[in-house]
């Protein structure tokens, strides 16, 4: 019993103290948007101008969620531009409209690096090339059409926007997507599955409805999921992953998986 008490105390400190600190820090920021109707969606300057970029490009983004959810959670999406195209397509999931029978998956033209309700996104992956990248874009379209939770959305523990991007990562493993530890919902496996590859398309992931699980993979390292919160260690590059806080250590840059 003595060991159990210490174990529970350690679990509380690891999971909820960083989350509490992140929540306090979030509400201490005075200039964060408070009205979703007027929050900025302008370009953050991270994506190349498609008119000056003839090659195919795939980029993966994450930005703090709107309102209180941004204290410890992010929204993720993929932007893609085929060779020669002058427009970008965004792949993402929205919860609004699902209760009215609308689909959650949105694949449409848009600003690839737009601020998410005023929050500047982080570029997670940047993949460029020719025919091989065009082929990956076509596979993203096909995978988005197969997403099994198009008419289902739950902020916690999923399926949500991060569940969708994790699903696309598994379907197109060449992207090697290493999703942020704050991407709540990434551990919810499609159709309530228990075993799969990690969102990076490699390794192995065990998950019980996104509430309890384990991930071991080259990109993600070692991750434990408890109640949708992630704790882990990444060895490439070295970092500790904590809920709310994210990565502590060397940043995981947006280098091309093939670069």
C-alpha positions in Angstrom: 0.0 0.0 0.0 2.9 2.3 0.8 4.3 1.8 -2.8 0.8 2.3 -4.3 0.4 5.7 -2.5 3.7 6.9 -3.8 3.0 5.6 -7.3 -0.4 7.5 -7.3 1.3 10.6 -6.0 4.0 10.4 -8.7 1.3 9.9 -11.4 -0.6 12.9 -10.2 2.5 15.1 -10.2 3.6 14.0 -13.7 0.1 14.3 -15.3 -1.7 17.1 -13.6 0.9 19.5 -12.2 2.2 20.4 -15.8 -1.4 20.7 -17.0 -2.3 23.0 -14.1 0.8 25.2 -14.8 -0.1 25.3 -18.5 -3.7 26.3 -17.7 -2.5 29.1 -15.3 0.0 30.4 -17.9 -2.6 30.4 -20.6 -5.1 32.5 -18.7 -2.2 34.9 -17.6 -1.9 36.0 -21.3 -3.9 39.2 -21.7 -3.8 39.5 -25.5 -5.2 36.1 -26.4 -8.4 36.2 -28.6 -11.6 35.9 -26.7 -14.1 36.1 -29.6 -13.9 33.4 -32.2 -15.8 35.6 -34.7 -13.0 38.2 -34.8 -10.0 36.1 -34.2 -7.3 36.2 -36.9 -7.0 33.5 -39.6 -4.3 35.3 -41.6 -1.2 33.6 -42.9 1.6 33.1 -40.4 4.3 33.2 -43.2 5.4 29.5 -42.7 4.2 28.2 -46.1 5.8 29.0 -49.4 4.1 31.0 -52.1 2.5 28.4 -54.4 3.0 30.8 -57.4 6.7 30.7 -56.8 7.0 27.1 -55.8 6.5 24.7 -58.7 7.3 21.5 -56.8 4.8 19.5 -54.8 4.6 20.3 -51.0 3.1 18.6 -48.0 3.1 20.4 -44.7 1.8 19.4 -41.3 0.8 22.0 -38.7 -0.3 22.2 -35.1 -1.7 25.3 -33.2 -3.1 25.8 -29.8 -6.9 25.1 -29.7 -9.2 28.1 -29.1 -10.3 29.3 -25.7 -9.4 27.2 -22.5 -8.6 24.1 -24.6 -5.5 25.9 -25.9 -4.0 25.7 -22.5 -3.1 22.0 -23.0 -4.4 20.9 -26.4 -3.7 21.7 -30.1 -5.5 21.4 -33.4 -3.6 19.8 -36.2 -4.0 19.8 -40.0 -2.2 18.9 -43.2 -1.8 21.3 -46.1 -0.8 20.0 -49.6 0.0 21.5 -53.0 0.6 19.3 -56.1 3.3 20.1 -58.6 2.4 23.2 -60.7 -0.6 24.1 -58.6 -1.1 27.6 -57.4 -3.6 26.7 -54.6 -3.3 24.8 -51.3 -5.7 22.1 -50.0 -6.2 21.7 -46.2 -7.1 18.3 -44.7 -8.7 18.7 -41.2 -11.7 17.8 -39.1 -14.1 20.2 -37.5 -16.7 19.3 -34.8 -19.3 21.9 -35.6 -22.1 20.6 -37.9 -21.7 17.0 -36.9 -24.8 17.0 -34.7 -26.7 18.4 -37.7 -25.6 15.4 -39.8 -22.8 17.2 -41.6 -19.4 15.5 -42.2 -16.5 16.3 -39.9 -13.8 15.9 -42.5 -13.0 19.0 -44.5 -10.8 18.8 -47.5 -10.9 22.1 -49.3 -8.8 25.0 -50.5 -7.5 27.4 -47.9 -4.6 29.3 -46.4 -2.1 26.5 -45.5 -0.4 28.2 -42.6 -3.3 30.3 -41.3 -3.4 31.3 -37.6 -5.9 29.1 -35.7 -8.2 31.7 -34.1 -5.3 34.0 -33.5 -2.8 31.3 -32.5 0.4 31.0 -34.6 0.8 27.4 -35.8 4.0 25.3 -35.5 5.3 23.6 -38.7 5.7 19.9 -37.9 6.7 18.5 -41.3 7.7 19.9 -44.6 8.0 17.5 -47.5 8.8 18.6 -51.1 9.5 16.9 -54.3 8.0 15.8 -57.6 6.0 12.7 -58.7 6.6 10.9 -55.4 5.1 13.7 -53.4 2.2 14.1 -55.8 1.5 10.4 -55.2 1.4 10.9 -51.5 -1.1 13.8 -51.9 -3.4 11.5 -53.9 -3.1 8.9 -51.1 -4.0 11.6 -48.6 -7.2 12.3 -50.5 -8.1 8.6 -50.7 -7.4 8.1 -47.0 -9.5 11.2 -46.0 -12.4 9.6 -47.9 -12.0 6.4 -45.9 -11.8 8.0 -42.5 -14.3 6.0 -40.4 -15.4 8.7 -38.0 -16.6 11.3 -40.5 -20.0 11.7 -38.7 -18.6 11.5 -35.2 -16.7 14.0 -33.1 -15.7 14.3 -29.4 -13.2 16.8 -28.0 -12.1 14.2 -25.5 -10.8 11.5 -25.8 -11.6 11.4 -29.5 -12.3 11.0 -32.3 -11.4 14.6 -33.1 -9.2 16.7 -35.3 -6.0 15.0 -34.0 -7.5 11.5 -34.4 -8.0 12.4 -38.1 -4.4 13.6 -38.7 -3.0 10.6 -36.8 -5.2 8.4 -39.0 -3.8 10.0 -42.1 -0.2 9.6 -40.8 -0.8 5.8 -40.4 -2.3 5.6 -43.9 0.6 7.6 -45.4 3.6 6.5 -43.3 6.1 8.2 -45.6 5.2 11.4 -43.8 6.6 10.2 -40.5 4.3 12.5 -38.6 5.5 12.9 -34.9 2.4 14.5 -33.4 2.8 16.8 -30.4 2.2 15.3 -26.9 -0.5 17.9 -26.5 -2.5 16.6 -29.5 -5.2 15.1 -27.4 -7.1 12.5 -29.5 -4.1 11.2 -31.4 -4.2 8.0 -29.3 -7.8 7.2 -30.2 -7.5 4.4 -32.6 -9.9 4.1 -35.6 -13.1 2.3 -35.0 -12.2 1.6 -31.3 -9.2 -0.6 -32.2 -6.7 -1.7 -29.6 -3.5 -2.2 -31.6 -2.0 -0.2 -34.5 1.1 1.5 -35.7 2.0 4.9 -34.2 0.8 8.1 -35.9 4.2 8.2 -37.6 3.3 5.0 -39.4 6.0 3.0 -37.5 6.4 1.1 -34.3 3.4 -0.1 -32.3 0.6 1.6 -30.4 -1.7 0.0 -27.8 -4.7 2.0 -26.8 -8.0 1.5 -24.9 -10.4 4.1 -26.5 -7.7 6.8 -26.2 -7.9 6.7 -22.4 -5.0 4.4 -21.6 -2.2 3.3 -23.8 1.4 2.9 -24.8 3.4 3.9 -27.9 6.9 2.7 -28.9 8.2 4.0 -32.2 11.3 5.6 -33.7 9.7 9.0 -34.2 7.6 9.1 -31.1 10.0 7.4 -28.7 8.3 6.0 -25.7 4.9 7.5 -24.8 2.4 6.6 -22.1 -1.2 7.8 -22.5 -3.3 8.2 -19.3 -6.8 9.8 -19.7 -5.8 11.2 -23.0 -2.7 12.9 -21.6 0.8 12.0 -22.8 4.0 11.4 -20.9 7.0 10.2 -22.6 10.7 10.3 -23.6 11.9 11.0 -27.1 15.5 10.0 -28.1 15.6 11.5 -31.6 16.2 14.3 -30.6 16.2 13.9 -26.8 13.3 15.4 -25.1 10.8 14.8 -22.3 7.1 15.0 -23.2 4.6 16.3 -20.6 0.9 17.1 -20.8 0.1 20.8 -21.3 3.8 21.6 -21.5 4.7 19.6 -24.6 8.3 18.9 -25.3 11.1 19.8 -22.9 14.4 19.5 -24.6 15.6 19.6 -28.2 12.8 20.7 -30.6 11.6 18.2 -33.2 12.1 20.4 -36.3 10.0 20.3 -39.5 12.7 18.6 -41.6 11.6 16.4 -44.5 11.3 12.8 -43.6 13.5 12.0 -46.6 15.8 14.9 -46.0 
